[in-house]
Each structure stands twice: as structure tokens, then as C-alpha cells.
Coordinates of N, CA and C in Angstrom, one line a residue:
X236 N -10.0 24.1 -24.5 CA -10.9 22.9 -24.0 C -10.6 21.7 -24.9
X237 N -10.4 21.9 -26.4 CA -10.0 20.9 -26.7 C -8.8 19.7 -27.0
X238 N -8.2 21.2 -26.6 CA -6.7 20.8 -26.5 C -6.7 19.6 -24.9
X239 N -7.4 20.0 -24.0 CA -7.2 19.4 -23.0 C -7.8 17.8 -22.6
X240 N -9.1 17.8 -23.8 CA -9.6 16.7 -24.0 C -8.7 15.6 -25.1
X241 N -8.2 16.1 -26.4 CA -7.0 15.6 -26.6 C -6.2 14.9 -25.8
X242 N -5.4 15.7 -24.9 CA -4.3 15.4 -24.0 C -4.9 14.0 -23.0
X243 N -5.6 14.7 -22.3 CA -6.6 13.5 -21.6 C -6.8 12.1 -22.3
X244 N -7.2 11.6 -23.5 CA -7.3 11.1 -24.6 C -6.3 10.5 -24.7
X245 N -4.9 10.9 -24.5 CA -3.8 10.5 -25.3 C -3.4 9.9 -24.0
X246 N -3.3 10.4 -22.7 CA -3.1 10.0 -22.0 C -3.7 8.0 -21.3
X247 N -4.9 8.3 -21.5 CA -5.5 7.0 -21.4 C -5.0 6.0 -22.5
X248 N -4.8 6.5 -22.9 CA -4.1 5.5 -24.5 C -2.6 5.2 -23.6
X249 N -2.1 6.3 -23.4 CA -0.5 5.7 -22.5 C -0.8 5.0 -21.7
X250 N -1.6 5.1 -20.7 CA -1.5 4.9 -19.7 C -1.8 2.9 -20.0
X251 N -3.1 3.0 -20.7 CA -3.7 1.5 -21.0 C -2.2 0.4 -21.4
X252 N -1.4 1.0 -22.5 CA -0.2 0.7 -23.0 C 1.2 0.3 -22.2
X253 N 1.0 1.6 -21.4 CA 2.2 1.0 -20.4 C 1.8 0.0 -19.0
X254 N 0.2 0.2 -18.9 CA -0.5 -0.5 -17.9 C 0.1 -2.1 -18.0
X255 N -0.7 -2.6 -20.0 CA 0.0 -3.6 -20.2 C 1.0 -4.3 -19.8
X256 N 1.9 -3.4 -20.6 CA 3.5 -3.7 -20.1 C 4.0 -3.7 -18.6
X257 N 3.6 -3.4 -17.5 CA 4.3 -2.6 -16.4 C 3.3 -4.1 -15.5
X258 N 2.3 -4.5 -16.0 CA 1.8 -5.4 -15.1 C 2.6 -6.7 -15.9
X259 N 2.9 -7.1 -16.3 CA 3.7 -8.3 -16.8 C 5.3 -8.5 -16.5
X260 N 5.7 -7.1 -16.0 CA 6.8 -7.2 -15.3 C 6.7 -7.5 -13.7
X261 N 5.8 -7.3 -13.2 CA 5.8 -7.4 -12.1 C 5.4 -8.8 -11.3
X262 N 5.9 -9.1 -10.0 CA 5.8 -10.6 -9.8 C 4.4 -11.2 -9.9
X263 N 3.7 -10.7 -9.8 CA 2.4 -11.1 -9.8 C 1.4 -9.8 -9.8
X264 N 0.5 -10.3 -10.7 CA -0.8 -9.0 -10.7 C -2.3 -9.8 -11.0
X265 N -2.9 -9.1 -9.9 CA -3.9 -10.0 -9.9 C -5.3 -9.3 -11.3
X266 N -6.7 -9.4 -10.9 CA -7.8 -8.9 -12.0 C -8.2 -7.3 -11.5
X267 N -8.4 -6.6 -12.4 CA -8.6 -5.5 -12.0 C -7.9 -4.7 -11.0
X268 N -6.8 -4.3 -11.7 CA -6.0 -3.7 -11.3 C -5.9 -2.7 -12.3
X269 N -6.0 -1.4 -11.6 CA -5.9 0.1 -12.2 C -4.6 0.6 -11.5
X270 N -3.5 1.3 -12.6 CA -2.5 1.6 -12.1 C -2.4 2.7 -13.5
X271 N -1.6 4.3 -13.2 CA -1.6 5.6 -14.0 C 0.1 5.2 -14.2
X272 N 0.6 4.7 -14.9 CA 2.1 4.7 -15.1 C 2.7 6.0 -15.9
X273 N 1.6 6.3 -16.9 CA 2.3 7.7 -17.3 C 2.2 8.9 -16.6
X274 N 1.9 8.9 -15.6 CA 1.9 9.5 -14.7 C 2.8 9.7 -12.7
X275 N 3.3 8.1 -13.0 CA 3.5 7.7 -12.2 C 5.2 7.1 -12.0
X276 N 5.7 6.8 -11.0 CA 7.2 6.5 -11.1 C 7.4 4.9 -9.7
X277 N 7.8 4.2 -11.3 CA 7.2 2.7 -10.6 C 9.3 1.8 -10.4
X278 N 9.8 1.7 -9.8 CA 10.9 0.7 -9.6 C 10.8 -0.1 -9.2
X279 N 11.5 -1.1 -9.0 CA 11.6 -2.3 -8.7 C 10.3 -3.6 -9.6
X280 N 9.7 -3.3 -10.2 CA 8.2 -4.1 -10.1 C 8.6 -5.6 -10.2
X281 N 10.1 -6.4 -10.4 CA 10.2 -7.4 -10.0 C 9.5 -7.7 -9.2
X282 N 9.6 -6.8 -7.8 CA 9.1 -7.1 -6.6 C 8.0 -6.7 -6.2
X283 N 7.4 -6.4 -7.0 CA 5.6 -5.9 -6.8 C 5.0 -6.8 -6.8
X284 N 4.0 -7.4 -5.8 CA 3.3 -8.2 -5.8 C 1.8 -7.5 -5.8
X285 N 0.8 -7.3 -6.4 CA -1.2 -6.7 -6.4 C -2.2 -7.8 -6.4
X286 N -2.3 -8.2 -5.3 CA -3.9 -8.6 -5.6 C -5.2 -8.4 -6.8
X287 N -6.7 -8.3 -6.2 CA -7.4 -8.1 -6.9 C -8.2 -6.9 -7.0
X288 N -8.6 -6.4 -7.6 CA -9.3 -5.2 -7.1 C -8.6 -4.1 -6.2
X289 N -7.7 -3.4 -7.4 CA -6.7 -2.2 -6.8 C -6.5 -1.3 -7.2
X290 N -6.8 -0.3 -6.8 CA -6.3 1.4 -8.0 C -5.7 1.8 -7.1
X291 N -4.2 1.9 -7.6 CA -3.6 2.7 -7.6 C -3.1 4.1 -8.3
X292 N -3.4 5.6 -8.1 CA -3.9 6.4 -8.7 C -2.5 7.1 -9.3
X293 N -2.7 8.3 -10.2 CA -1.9 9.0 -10.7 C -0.9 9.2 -9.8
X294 N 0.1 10.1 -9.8 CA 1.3 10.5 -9.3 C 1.9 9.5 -8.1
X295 N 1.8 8.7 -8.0 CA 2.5 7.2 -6.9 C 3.9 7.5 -7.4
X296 N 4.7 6.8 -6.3 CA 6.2 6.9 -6.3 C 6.2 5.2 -5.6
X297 N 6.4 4.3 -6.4 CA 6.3 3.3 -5.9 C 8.1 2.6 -6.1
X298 N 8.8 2.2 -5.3 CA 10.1 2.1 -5.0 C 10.4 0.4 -4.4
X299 N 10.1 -0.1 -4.8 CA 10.6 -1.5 -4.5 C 11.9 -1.9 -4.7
X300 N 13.1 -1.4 -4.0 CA 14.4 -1.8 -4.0 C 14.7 -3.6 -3.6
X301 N 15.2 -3.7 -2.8 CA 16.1 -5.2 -2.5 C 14.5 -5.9 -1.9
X302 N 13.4 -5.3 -1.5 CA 12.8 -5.9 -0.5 C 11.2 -5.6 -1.4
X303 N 10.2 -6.9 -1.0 CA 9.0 -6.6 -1.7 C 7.2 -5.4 -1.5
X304 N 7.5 -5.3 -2.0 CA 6.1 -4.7 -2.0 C 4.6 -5.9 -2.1
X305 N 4.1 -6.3 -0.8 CA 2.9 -7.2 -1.6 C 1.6 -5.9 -0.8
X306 N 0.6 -6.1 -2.1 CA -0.6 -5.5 -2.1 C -1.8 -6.5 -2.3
X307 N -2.8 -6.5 -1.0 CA -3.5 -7.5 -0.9 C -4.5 -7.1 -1.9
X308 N -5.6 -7.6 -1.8 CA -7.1 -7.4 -2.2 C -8.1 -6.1 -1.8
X309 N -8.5 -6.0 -2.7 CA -9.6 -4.6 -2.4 C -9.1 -3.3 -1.8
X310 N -7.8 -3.1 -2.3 CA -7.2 -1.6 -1.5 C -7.4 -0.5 -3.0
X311 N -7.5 0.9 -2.1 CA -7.7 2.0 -2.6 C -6.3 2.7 -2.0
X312 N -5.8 3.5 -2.8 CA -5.0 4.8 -2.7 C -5.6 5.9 -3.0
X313 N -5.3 6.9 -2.7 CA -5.9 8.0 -2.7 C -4.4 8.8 -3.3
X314 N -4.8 10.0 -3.9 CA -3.4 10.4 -4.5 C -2.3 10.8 -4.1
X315 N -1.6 10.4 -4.8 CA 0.2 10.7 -4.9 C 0.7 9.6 -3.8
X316 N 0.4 8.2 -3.5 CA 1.2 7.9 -2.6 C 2.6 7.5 -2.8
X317 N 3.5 7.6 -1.8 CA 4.5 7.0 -2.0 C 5.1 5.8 -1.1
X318 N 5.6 4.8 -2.0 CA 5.8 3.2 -0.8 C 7.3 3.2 -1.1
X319 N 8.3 3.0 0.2 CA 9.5 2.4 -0.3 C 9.5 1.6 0.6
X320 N 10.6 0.7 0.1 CA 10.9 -0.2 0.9 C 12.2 -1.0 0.8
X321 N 13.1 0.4 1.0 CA 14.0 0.3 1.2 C 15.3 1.9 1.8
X322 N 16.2 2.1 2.4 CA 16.9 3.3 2.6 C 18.3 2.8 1.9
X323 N 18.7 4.2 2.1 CA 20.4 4.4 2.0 C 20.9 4.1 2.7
X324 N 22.1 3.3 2.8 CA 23.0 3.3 3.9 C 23.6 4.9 4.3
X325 N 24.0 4.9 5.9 CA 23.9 6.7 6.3 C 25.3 6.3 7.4
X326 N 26.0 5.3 7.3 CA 27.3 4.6 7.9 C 28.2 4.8 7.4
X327 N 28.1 4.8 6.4 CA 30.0 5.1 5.6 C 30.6 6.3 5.5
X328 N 31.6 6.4 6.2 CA 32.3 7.7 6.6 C 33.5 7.8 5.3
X329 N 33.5 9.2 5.1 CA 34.4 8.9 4.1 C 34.3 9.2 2.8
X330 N 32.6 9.2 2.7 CA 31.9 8.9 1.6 C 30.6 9.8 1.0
X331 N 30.4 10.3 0.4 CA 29.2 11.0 0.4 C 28.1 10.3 0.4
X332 N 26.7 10.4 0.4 CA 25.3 9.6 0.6 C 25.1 8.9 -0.6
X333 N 25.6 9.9 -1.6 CA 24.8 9.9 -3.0 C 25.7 8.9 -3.9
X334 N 26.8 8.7 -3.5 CA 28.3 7.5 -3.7 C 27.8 6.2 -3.6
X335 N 27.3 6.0 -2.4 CA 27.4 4.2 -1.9 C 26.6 3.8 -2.1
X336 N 26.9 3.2 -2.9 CA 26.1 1.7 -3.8 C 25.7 0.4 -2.8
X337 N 26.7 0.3 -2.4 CA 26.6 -0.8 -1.4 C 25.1 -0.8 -0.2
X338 N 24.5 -1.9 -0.4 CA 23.7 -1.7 1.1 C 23.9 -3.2 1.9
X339 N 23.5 -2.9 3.0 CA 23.3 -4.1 4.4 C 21.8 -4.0 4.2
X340 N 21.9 -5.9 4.4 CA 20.2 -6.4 4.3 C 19.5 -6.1 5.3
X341 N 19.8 -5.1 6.6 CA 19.0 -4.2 7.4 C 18.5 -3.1 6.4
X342 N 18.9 -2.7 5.4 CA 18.3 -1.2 5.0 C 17.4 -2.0 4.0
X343 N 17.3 -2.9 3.8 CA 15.6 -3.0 3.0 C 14.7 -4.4 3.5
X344 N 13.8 -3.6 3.9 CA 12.5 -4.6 4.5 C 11.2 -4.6 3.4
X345 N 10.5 -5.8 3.5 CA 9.1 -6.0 3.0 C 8.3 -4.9 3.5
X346 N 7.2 -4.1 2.9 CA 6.0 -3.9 2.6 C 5.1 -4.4 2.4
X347 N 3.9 -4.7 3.6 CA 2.8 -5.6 3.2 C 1.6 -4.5 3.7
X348 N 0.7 -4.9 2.5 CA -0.7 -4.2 2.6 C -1.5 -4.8 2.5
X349 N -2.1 -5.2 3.8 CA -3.5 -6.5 3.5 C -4.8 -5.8 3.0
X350 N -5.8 -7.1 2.9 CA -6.6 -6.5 2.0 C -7.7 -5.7 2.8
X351 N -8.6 -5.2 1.7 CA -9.1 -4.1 2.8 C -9.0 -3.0 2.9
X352 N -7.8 -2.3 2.6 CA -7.6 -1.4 2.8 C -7.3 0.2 2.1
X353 N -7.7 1.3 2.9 CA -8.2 2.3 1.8 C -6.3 3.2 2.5
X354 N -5.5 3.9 1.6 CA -4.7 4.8 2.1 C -4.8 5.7 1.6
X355 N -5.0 7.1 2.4 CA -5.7 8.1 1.9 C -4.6 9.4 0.9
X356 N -4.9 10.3 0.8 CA -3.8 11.1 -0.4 C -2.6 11.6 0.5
X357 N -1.4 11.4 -1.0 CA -0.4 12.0 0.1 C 0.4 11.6 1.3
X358 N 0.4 9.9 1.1 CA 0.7 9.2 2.5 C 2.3 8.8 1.7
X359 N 3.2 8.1 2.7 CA 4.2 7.7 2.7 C 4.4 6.5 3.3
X360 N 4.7 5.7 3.3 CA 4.9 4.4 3.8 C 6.2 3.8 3.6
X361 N 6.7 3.6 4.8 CA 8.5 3.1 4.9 C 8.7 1.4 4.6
X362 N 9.7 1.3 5.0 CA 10.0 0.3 4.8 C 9.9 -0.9 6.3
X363 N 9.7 -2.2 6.0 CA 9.0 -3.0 6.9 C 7.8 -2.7 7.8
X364 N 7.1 -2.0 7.1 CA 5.6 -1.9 7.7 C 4.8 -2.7 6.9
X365 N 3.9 -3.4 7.8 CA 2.5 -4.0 7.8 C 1.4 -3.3 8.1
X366 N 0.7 -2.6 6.7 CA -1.0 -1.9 6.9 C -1.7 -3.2 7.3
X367 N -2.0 -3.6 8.7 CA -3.7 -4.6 8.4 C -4.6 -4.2 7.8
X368 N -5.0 -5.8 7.6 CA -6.6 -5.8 7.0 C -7.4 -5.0 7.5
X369 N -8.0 -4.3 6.8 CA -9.3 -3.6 7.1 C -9.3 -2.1 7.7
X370 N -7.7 -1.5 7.3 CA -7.2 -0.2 8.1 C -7.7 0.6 7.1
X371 N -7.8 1.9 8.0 CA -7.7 3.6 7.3 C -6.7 4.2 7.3
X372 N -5.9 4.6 6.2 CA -4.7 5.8 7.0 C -4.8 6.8 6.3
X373 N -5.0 8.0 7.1 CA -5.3 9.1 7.1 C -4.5 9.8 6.3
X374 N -4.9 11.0 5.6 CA -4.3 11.8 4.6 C -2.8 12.3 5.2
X375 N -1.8 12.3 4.3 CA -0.8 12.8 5.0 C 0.3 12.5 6.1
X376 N -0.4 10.5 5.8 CA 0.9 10.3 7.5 C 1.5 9.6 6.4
X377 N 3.0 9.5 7.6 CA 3.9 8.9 7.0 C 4.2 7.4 8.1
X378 N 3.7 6.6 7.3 CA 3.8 5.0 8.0 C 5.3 4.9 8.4
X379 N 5.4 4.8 9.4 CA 6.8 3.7 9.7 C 6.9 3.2 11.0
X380 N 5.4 2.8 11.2 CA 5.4 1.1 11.5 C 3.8 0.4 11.3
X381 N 3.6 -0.4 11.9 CA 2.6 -1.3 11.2 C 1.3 -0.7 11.7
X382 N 0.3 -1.0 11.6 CA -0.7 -0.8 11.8 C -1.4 -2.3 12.5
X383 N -2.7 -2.0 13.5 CA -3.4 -3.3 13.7 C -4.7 -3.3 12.4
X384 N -4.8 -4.6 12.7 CA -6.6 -5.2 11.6 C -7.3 -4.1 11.8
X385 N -7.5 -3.2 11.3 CA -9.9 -2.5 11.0 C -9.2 -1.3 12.0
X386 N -8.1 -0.2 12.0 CA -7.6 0.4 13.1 C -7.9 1.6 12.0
X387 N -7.6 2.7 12.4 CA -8.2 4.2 11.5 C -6.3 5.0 12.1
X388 N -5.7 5.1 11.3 CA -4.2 5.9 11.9 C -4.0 7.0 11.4
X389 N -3.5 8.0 12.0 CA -3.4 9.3 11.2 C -1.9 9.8 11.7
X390 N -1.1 11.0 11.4 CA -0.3 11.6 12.1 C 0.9 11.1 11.2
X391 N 1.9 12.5 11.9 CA 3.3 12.3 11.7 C 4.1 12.3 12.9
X392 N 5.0 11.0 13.0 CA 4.9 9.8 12.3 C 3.2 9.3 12.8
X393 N 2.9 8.2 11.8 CA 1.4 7.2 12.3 C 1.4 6.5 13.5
X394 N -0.4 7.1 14.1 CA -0.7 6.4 15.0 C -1.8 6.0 15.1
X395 N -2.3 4.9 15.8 CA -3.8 4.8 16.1 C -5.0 5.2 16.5
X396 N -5.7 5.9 16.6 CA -6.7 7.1 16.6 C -7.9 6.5 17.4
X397 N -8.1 5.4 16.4 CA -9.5 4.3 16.9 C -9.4 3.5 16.0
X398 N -10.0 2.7 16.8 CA -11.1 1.3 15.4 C -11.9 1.5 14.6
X399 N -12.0 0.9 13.4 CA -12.9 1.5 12.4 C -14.5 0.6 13.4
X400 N -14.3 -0.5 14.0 CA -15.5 -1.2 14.3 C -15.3 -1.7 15.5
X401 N -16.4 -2.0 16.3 CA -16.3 -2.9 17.3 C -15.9 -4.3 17.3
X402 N -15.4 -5.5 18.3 CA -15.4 -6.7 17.9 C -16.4 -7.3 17.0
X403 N -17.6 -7.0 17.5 CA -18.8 -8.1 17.0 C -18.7 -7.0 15.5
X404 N -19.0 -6.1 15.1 CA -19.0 -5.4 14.0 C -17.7 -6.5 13.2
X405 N -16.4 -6.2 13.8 CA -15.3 -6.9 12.6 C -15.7 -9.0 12.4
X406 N -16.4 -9.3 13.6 CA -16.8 -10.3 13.2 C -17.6 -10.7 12.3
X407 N -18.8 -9.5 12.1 CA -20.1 -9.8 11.3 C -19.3 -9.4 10.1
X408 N -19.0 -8.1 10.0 CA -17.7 -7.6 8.6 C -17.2 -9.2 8.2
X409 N -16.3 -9.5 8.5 CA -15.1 -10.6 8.4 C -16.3 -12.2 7.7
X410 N -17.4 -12.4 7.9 CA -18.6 -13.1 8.2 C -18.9 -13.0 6.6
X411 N -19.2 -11.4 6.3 CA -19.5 -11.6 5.0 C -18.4 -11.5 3.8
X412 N -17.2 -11.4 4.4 CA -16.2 -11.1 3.1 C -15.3 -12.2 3.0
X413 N -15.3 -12.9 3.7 CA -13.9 -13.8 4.2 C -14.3 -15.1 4.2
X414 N -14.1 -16.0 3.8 CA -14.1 -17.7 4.3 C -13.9 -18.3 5.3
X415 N -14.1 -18.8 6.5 CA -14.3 -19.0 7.7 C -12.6 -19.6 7.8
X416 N -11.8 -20.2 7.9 CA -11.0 -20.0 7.6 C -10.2 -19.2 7.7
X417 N -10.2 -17.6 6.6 CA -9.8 -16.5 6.8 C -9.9 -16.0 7.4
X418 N -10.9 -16.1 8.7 CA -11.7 -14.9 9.4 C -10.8 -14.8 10.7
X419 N -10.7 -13.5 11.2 CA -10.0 -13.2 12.9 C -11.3 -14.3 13.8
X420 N -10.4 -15.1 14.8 CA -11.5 -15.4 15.8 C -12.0 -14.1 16.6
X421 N -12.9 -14.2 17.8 CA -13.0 -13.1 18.8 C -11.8 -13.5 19.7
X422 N -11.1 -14.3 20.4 CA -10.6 -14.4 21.0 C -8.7 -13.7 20.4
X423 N -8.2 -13.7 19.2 CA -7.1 -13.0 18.3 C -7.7 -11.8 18.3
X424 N -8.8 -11.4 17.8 CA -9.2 -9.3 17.9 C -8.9 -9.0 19.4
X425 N -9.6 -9.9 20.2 CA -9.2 -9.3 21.7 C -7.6 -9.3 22.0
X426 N -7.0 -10.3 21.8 CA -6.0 -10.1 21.9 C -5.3 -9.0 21.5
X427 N -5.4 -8.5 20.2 CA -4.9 -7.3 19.2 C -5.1 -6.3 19.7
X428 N -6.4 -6.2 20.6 CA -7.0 -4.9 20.7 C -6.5 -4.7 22.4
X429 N -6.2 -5.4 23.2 CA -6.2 -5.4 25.0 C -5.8 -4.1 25.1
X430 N -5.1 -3.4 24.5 CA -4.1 -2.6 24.9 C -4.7 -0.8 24.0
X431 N -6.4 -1.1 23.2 CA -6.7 0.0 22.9 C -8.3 -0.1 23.7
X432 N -8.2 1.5 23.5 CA -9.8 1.5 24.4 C -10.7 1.9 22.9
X433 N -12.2 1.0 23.6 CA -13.1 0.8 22.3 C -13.9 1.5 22.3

């Protein structure tokens, strides 16, 4: 037992230490931002972009190759996720996978994660997906493609399931968190939504 409190101990000490360091490499990091690096496998963070108000938990695989990662405001991870945002080229004949260095600016797209948003343990997220503001994604899917505003997705690959709210709900929502300005009109949610049943 006390060996394990030790460890625990020493760990928070790394973690605070490399936290430091690992947010000063990155393009931008906003306040309050919890991230487990000793525990965690971070590339690219040139291209990391975090908001405010973000934990990202122990065991993440976060992979920012040619293309960026931006993370809005107020998102939760749930554990172990993994973001890339980028592939291997799978075209060169001749060659083994694990050989070509080379890529085409098709194999790496942006990552965006607006704010808002909770992604639950064990998700995956590809490359050129957009999580909207105010989404749920369900334990265990693997994103590769975008999500709408305040939508709840689950599955392999992700899909739409429901809305977290009705219009007038994401309006009154949007009402107290957003600056009017920021806010979806009713007329943009309807549009967004024509094509789901509420």
C-alpha cells in the first residue's frame, strides 16, 4: 500500500513537470488545462492547439502529424483516447508500408473539437473530423467523420443517435454560455437538423 502511494506521488510530480514542459511546446494552450504526459504519448504538439478548461486523461495517444489538432473550450475526455490526424500513404507499390516516408497533402487533415464537448473512454478520432459544439461521443466509436452541434454519436464507424436537446433547449443552453454573437441562430439549428428527427 505504500509502495503504491509512493508511486502515485512520484507520478504527479512527473506528470506536473512534464505538464510544464509539453504545454510550452505546443501552439497554443489555454488556462486550466490537465493533461497525464507520463502516462501518455503526445506527437506533433507543434500542432496542438487547447483551449480552456480541458482534461485530457491518462493513457491518450495524441498524434498530430503534417495537420492540426485544435481543442476548443470546456471538453472532457474520458480514458485512453486516441486523435490522429493524419495516415500512411497505402499507394506505393514496390514498397513496404513501414518504408515510405513520403506523404501527399491528402493523407493529413485538421482535427477540430469545438467547445463543449465531452468524448467518452476509448474513442478514436481520424483525421479531418469536426466534433461540434456541444456533442457526446459515445464510448468506444471511432470518429471518421464530423459530427453536428449538441448531437449524442455512438458506433463503429460514428453515427448520430439523437440530440442532446431540442431547438429552444440549445437556444436557452447557447443563451447562457455564449455571447450573442457566438450563439447558433434558430433559423442555422434548423437548417443543421432538417434531415434528423427530434
Amino acid at each position: 500500500m505504500m509502495f503504491k502511494i509512493l508511486f502515485h506521488g512520484c507520478e504527479k510530480i512527473k506528470d506536473c513537470i512534464m505538464s510544464f514542459v509539453y504545454k510550452r511546446q505546443m501552439k497554443a494552450c489555454g488556462e486550466k488545462v490537465r493533461i497525464h504526459p507520463s502516462t501518455s504519448v503526445y506527437y506533433g504538439l507543434e500542432n496542438l492547439t487547447v483551449g480552456n478548461n480541458v482534461s485530457i486523461p491518462r493513457y491518450a495517444h495524441i498524434f498530430c502529424t503534417d495537420a492540426p489538432l485544435i481543442i476548443g473550450n470546456n471538453v472532457i475526455f474520458g480514458p485512453a483516447p486516441t486523435i490522429v490526424t493524419g495516415n500512411h500513404r497505402i499507394d506505393v507499390i514496390g514498397e513496404a508500408i513501414i518504408n515510405v516516408k513520403d506523404k501527399l497533402p491528402e493523407n493529413d487533415s485538421p482535427v477540430i473539437i469545438e467547445d463543449d464537448v465531452w468524448v467518452g473512454a476509448n474513442v478514436t478520432i481520424l483525421k479531418g473530423v469536426t466534433i461540434g459544439r456541444g456533442s457526446v461521443i459515445a464510448a468506444g466509436c471511432v470518429v471518421n467523420k464530423s459530427t453536428l452541434p449538441y448531437s449524442i454519436s455512438a458506433g463503429v464507424p460514428v453515427r448520430t443517435i439523437r440530440l442532446r436537446f431540442t431547438i429552444d433547449e440549445i437556444l436557452e443552453h447557447e443563451s447562457r454560455l455564449y455571447p450573442e454573437e457566438e450563439r447558433f441562430s434558430r433559423s442555422q439549428l434548423e437548417s443543421l437538423y432538417s434531415n434528423i428527427e427530434m
